[in-house]
Amino acid sequence: MSGRTSDPREITLSINGTVHKVAVEPRRTLVDVIRDDCGQTGTHIGCEHGVCGACTVLVDDEPLRSCLMFAVQADGRSIRTVEGLQTGDALHPMQEAFMRYHALQCGFCTPGFLMLAVAALEKRPDLNREELVDILSSNLCRCTGYENIVKAVCAAAADMKANLDASP
Amino acid sequence: MTAEPASIIGASVERLEDRPLVTGRGRFAGDVSFVHQLHMRIVRSAYAHARLKAVATEAARALPGVVAVWTADDIADLSPIDFREGPNEKLAPFRQPVLAREYVRYAGEPVAAVFATDPYIAEDAADLVTIEADELDAVIDASIPASEFTAGLTTEPTVCRQGYGDVAAAFREAANVIDMDLSVGRHSGVPLETRGAIGHYDAARDVLELHGAAKVPHKNREAMARMFGRSTAGVHLYEGHVGGGFGVRGEIYPEDILVLVAAMRLGRPVKWLEDRREHMIAANHSRQQRHRIRAAVDAQGRLIGIDDAFFHDQGAYIRTHGTRVADTACGILPGPYRLPHYRVDAHFRLTNKTPAATYRSPGRYETNFVRERLMDAIALKLGLSRIEVRRRNLVSPEEMPYERPLVALGDEVVLDSGDYEGLLNKALERCEWDRLEREAAERRKAGEYVGLGLAMYVEKSGLGPIDGARVNVHTNGDVEVITGGASVGQGFETVIAQVCAETLGTDYRRIRVVHGRTDRIEYGIGAHATRATVMTANATAVAAGKVRAKALDMAAQLLQTEPSKLTIRDGRVVNSDGSDSAGMPLGDLAHHLRPLSSTRGEREPGLAAEGWFTTSHMTYPYGVQVALVKIDPGTGGVHIEKMLIAFDIGRAINPMLVRGQLVGGFAQGLGGALFEEFQYDERGQPLSVTFADYLMPTAHEVPEVDVLIAEDAASTTNPLGIKGAGEGGIAAVGAVIASAVDDALGGKGLITQIPITPQALKAIIDGQKS
Ligand code: FES
Ligand code: FES
């Protein structure tokens, strides 16, 4: 019998530029498919309720909580995860800043914060500290007390802007 | 003359841990998978208290993809989960069974386990398991008179008593007696990564493996080996990345036992990942205590005696820690003050809630709140300033080491070193206390609810008694340090590498630090009680010192000189006077020391050594916290305007990481002071089961923290002079926020419990207005 709603469906996800064709049950969340079917385990799961933001990925450059989305809803769309931030061996300025400012301890929340901050600044490079704190307050970190995350993101904002200005 | 390179101990270098973590290459429990693995899902009790009649598993078993469904009968041969410190006859009847039998005692208690080929199927099948039971009354309040818990078990398994002196006489003599009833709410570590456990039985080698381990792999291995009747050589635990520990992760829970037993019996690897709701009702809770405390005080505000009876809300079972949190609370309650007479009775009570155990700064977060509330109350009663009353009671540097006939963590309390008043003065100066106090008073006059709070505390760290490490230099010059420590995200690898680099004269980035692996080293203390830095770092320094001596000795032979004329710089043995710039790389020396090397002589093969460090006592760092808060009278919300943590840690190996520990701990402490609470209804149903109803601070709520790291009082219990920083940030936050909020309300002693919720505050403010 075919056509049951629970039957696996073929979908295509582009993750960091690599195309993954996978068959998934419609009920599988995007984060599970990214992690288990596509093997990209850098994206983490902290709550599956859409609160903690650990699962934040960019879908068509929009930051989304991949625990709240079904994989089939992302069919054909372009996804960016923490694994795609660096270029070759060169880290993204946001990754560099997180290391420099000790913005991570256990590092579990880090991929979510990195993706959230990068998405926000790609869209609006001029965000000020207060606006950034507002955006960052939608994700949870249990280790750092946020201070260093805010510092790192502010520093990376300046670096990203400088890169932007330098490129033709 | 060449200048000695700057010391790497004390340098805020970047962490070795970070690169994989910022690039998504970490290996957390959820990232560990084995071919052909099964997925476990736990069926949990919906009742807080009930007698089980039947657990029906047929429908679940019938679901395609389900391999097995277990209830208590399927694992009847397994004992309940034991205490880490070994058997305890008196407390044994209160241990938690791996799966509930006959009774369930809290909502969330494991009743059955489903094993399936896919996690979604396992979850579907778990929904098909039905529990038939007769609901019983639930005990929710730990401070009501002790009674029967279930079937012949009392709600008060034990009373922990400590004390000394003549408390009755103290109260007869007292010019003033202060009486208080103080409560700390139920909250816990709640790391961002939930628990996870992967059991794998390697039949080819007859080795049982647990992946996703944390905190105390070696201790847990011993306990598990005992439980399964295996030798420790046939059980190995593997710690990967750990998404926050805080005392909660890494204890032995029912799920850890189940994945191991299932891996053996079902013949396939078994993976279990906790979901967030489960974490909130299954992982250890902590903190909840109610203290009825009295202080006998002389006419000058000096403490003569304290008499405390407190109720420790343990929840439904006694887990791996036994009564440790309550014991520690008893031992540490007097804090930095002189206290001639003392008596404390800790009523260790069972309730129908998730069992409790340690959470970062266990027994101290609670008692710092209690004692500092008491000190503020004494000040109020005697018309003294909050600073003055503390000055009159602080233990002075001349009295160090200061022995107290008390026990904390099984260790006699000896305050090893400290200048408490000195740190108080530094803190007051740094935050400009007098100005802040004046301004707060003025703003209050103008109608604002602004208050200033202060708290002093003594922490403890470096619980011994012994730890070892092995340092091994490879022939390419890279160094491996093998420790029995554990890392829960605090920067352990970096700190150990810095200590090793200092002694060995090599780049810390060429040092690889192994931790959390029972297959690499036989003994290990893990990471708890803020001991990793103190114990493992000192053991590493000892081992590295031996390696250094061996390298110099080997090099001296080859260079035909004396070892005393050599030193190591940048990974090369060179003349200490700087005359030979090329030197011999450590890797070459390791080559000369290979077993087959003709130059090795009579030396033991390998440029490697083991080092051990032993200590008889813990070391006691100490701190002062100051907070300035503002309450919004309309909502009852508390805003932190200013926060200072002054903490003496003897010696900071990496100040950036120390700061990170203190600030991170502060944020957690703030949660417990203002937001976080596991609430229950009167039937024992948990009400705080998601991040939407258990509120943790976000970037909005946590202010910037001013951190003053003092290194005035090097520890006298270890050669590096270090004291741990892991718990210093969180320890007094409940205390200081309560003091500040109270001050904002006029300093009348109205704040007697934490968390201080907006509802409670608004009620007080509205009451004051009318
Ligand atoms: S896991 Fe998606 S928001 Fe927490
Ligand atoms: S670094 Fe551990 S949760 Fe953020």
PDB file of N, CA, C and O in Angstrom, chain B residues 211-231:
ATOM      1  N   HIS B 211      29.182   4.847  27.259  1.00  0.00           N
ATOM      2  CA  HIS B 211      29.557   6.120  26.646  1.00  0.00           C
ATOM      3  C   HIS B 211      28.563   7.192  27.074  1.00  0.00           C
ATOM      4  O   HIS B 211      27.400   6.895  27.338  1.00  0.00           O
ATOM      5  N   GLY B 212      29.046   8.435  27.117  1.00  0.00           N
ATOM      6  CA  GLY B 212      28.189   9.502  27.639  1.00  0.00           C
ATOM      7  C   GLY B 212      28.389   9.677  29.127  1.00  0.00           C
ATOM      8  O   GLY B 212      27.608  10.321  29.808  1.00  0.00           O
ATOM      9  N   ALA B 213      29.451   9.079  29.644  1.00  0.00           N
ATOM     10  CA  ALA B 213      29.748   9.210  31.070  1.00  0.00           C
ATOM     11  C   ALA B 213      30.235  10.631  31.365  1.00  0.00           C
ATOM     12  O   ALA B 213      30.620  11.367  30.463  1.00  0.00           O
ATOM     13  N   ALA B 214      30.222  10.989  32.633  1.00  0.00           N
ATOM     14  CA  ALA B 214      30.686  12.311  33.036  1.00  0.00           C
ATOM     15  C   ALA B 214      31.019  12.300  34.516  1.00  0.00           C
ATOM     16  O   ALA B 214      30.694  11.361  35.227  1.00  0.00           O
ATOM     17  N   LYS B 215      31.687  13.346  34.919  1.00  0.00           N
ATOM     18  CA  LYS B 215      31.899  13.669  36.321  1.00  0.00           C
ATOM     19  C   LYS B 215      32.799  12.718  37.104  1.00  0.00           C
ATOM     20  O   LYS B 215      33.858  13.099  37.551  1.00  0.00           O
ATOM     21  N   VAL B 216      32.384  11.487  37.310  1.00  0.00           N
ATOM     22  CA  VAL B 216      33.187  10.565  38.123  1.00  0.00           C
ATOM     23  C   VAL B 216      33.263   9.183  37.485  1.00  0.00           C
ATOM     24  O   VAL B 216      32.841   8.182  38.071  1.00  0.00           O
ATOM     25  N   PRO B 217      33.821   9.095  36.273  1.00  0.00           N
ATOM     26  CA  PRO B 217      33.817   7.811  35.554  1.00  0.00           C
ATOM     27  C   PRO B 217      34.461   6.682  36.354  1.00  0.00           C
ATOM     28  O   PRO B 217      33.953   5.559  36.341  1.00  0.00           O
ATOM     29  N   HIS B 218      35.557   6.970  37.029  1.00  0.00           N
ATOM     30  CA  HIS B 218      36.248   5.884  37.729  1.00  0.00           C
ATOM     31  C   HIS B 218      35.447   5.367  38.912  1.00  0.00           C
ATOM     32  O   HIS B 218      35.326   4.164  39.113  1.00  0.00           O
ATOM     33  N   LYS B 219      34.907   6.275  39.686  1.00  0.00           N
ATOM     34  CA  LYS B 219      34.073   5.867  40.825  1.00  0.00           C
ATOM     35  C   LYS B 219      32.864   5.082  40.329  1.00  0.00           C
ATOM     36  O   LYS B 219      32.473   4.071  40.909  1.00  0.00           O
ATOM     37  N   ASN B 220      32.268   5.571  39.252  1.00  0.00           N
ATOM     38  CA  ASN B 220      31.081   4.898  38.732  1.00  0.00           C
ATOM     39  C   ASN B 220      31.420   3.523  38.177  1.00  0.00           C
ATOM     40  O   ASN B 220      30.635   2.592  38.276  1.00  0.00           O
ATOM     41  N   ARG B 221      32.596   3.417  37.591  1.00  0.00           N
ATOM     42  CA  ARG B 221      33.002   2.113  37.088  1.00  0.00           C
ATOM     43  C   ARG B 221      33.051   1.104  38.238  1.00  0.00           C
ATOM     44  O   ARG B 221      32.569  -0.020  38.110  1.00  0.00           O
ATOM     45  N   GLU B 222      33.633   1.520  39.345  1.00  0.00           N
ATOM     46  CA  GLU B 222      33.720   0.614  40.486  1.00  0.00           C
ATOM     47  C   GLU B 222      32.333   0.170  40.929  1.00  0.00           C
ATOM     48  O   GLU B 222      32.085  -1.013  41.155  1.00  0.00           O
ATOM     49  N   ALA B 223      31.430   1.152  41.054  1.00  0.00           N
ATOM     50  CA  ALA B 223      30.083   0.828  41.526  1.00  0.00           C
ATOM     51  C   ALA B 223      29.371  -0.095  40.549  1.00  0.00           C
ATOM     52  O   ALA B 223      28.680  -1.046  40.932  1.00  0.00           O
ATOM     53  N   MET B 224      29.547   0.170  39.246  1.00  0.00           N
ATOM     54  CA  MET B 224      28.867  -0.649  38.247  1.00  0.00           C
ATOM     55  C   MET B 224      29.453  -2.059  38.202  1.00  0.00           C
ATOM     56  O   MET B 224      28.719  -3.038  38.064  1.00  0.00           O
ATOM     57  N   ALA B 225      30.757  -2.136  38.307  1.00  0.00           N
ATOM     58  CA  ALA B 225      31.391  -3.451  38.316  1.00  0.00           C
ATOM     59  C   ALA B 225      30.856  -4.277  39.491  1.00  0.00           C
ATOM     60  O   ALA B 225      30.544  -5.455  39.349  1.00  0.00           O
ATOM     61  N   ARG B 226      30.711  -3.602  40.635  1.00  0.00           N
ATOM     62  CA  ARG B 226      30.149  -4.276  41.814  1.00  0.00           C
ATOM     63  C   ARG B 226      28.741  -4.767  41.528  1.00  0.00           C
ATOM     64  O   ARG B 226      28.374  -5.898  41.807  1.00  0.00           O
ATOM     65  N   MET B 227      27.967  -3.895  40.910  1.00  0.00           N
ATOM     66  CA  MET B 227      26.566  -4.219  40.663  1.00  0.00           C
ATOM     67  C   MET B 227      26.412  -5.399  39.703  1.00  0.00           C
ATOM     68  O   MET B 227      25.519  -6.220  39.854  1.00  0.00           O
ATOM     69  N   PHE B 228      27.300  -5.482  38.705  1.00  0.00           N
ATOM     70  CA  PHE B 228      27.186  -6.547  37.704  1.00  0.00           C
ATOM     71  C   PHE B 228      28.074  -7.738  38.024  1.00  0.00           C
ATOM     72  O   PHE B 228      28.148  -8.688  37.238  1.00  0.00           O
ATOM     73  N   GLY B 229      28.796  -7.684  39.124  1.00  0.00           N
ATOM     74  CA  GLY B 229      29.683  -8.784  39.472  1.00  0.00           C
ATOM     75  C   GLY B 229      30.789  -8.980  38.448  1.00  0.00           C
ATOM     76  O   GLY B 229      31.180 -10.105  38.137  1.00  0.00           O
ATOM     77  N   ARG B 230      31.281  -7.901  37.898  1.00  0.00           N
ATOM     78  CA  ARG B 230      32.386  -7.991  36.939  1.00  0.00           C
ATOM     79  C   ARG B 230      33.626  -7.352  37.545  1.00  0.00           C
ATOM     80  O   ARG B 230      33.522  -6.540  38.467  1.00  0.00           O
ATOM     81  N   SER B 231      34.774  -7.665  37.009  1.00  0.00           N
ATOM     82  CA  SER B 231      35.979  -6.974  37.474  1.00  0.00           C
ATOM     83  C   SER B 231      36.013  -5.607  36.798  1.00  0.00           C
ATOM     84  O   SER B 231      35.451  -5.422  35.715  1.00  0.00           O
TER      85      SER B 231
END
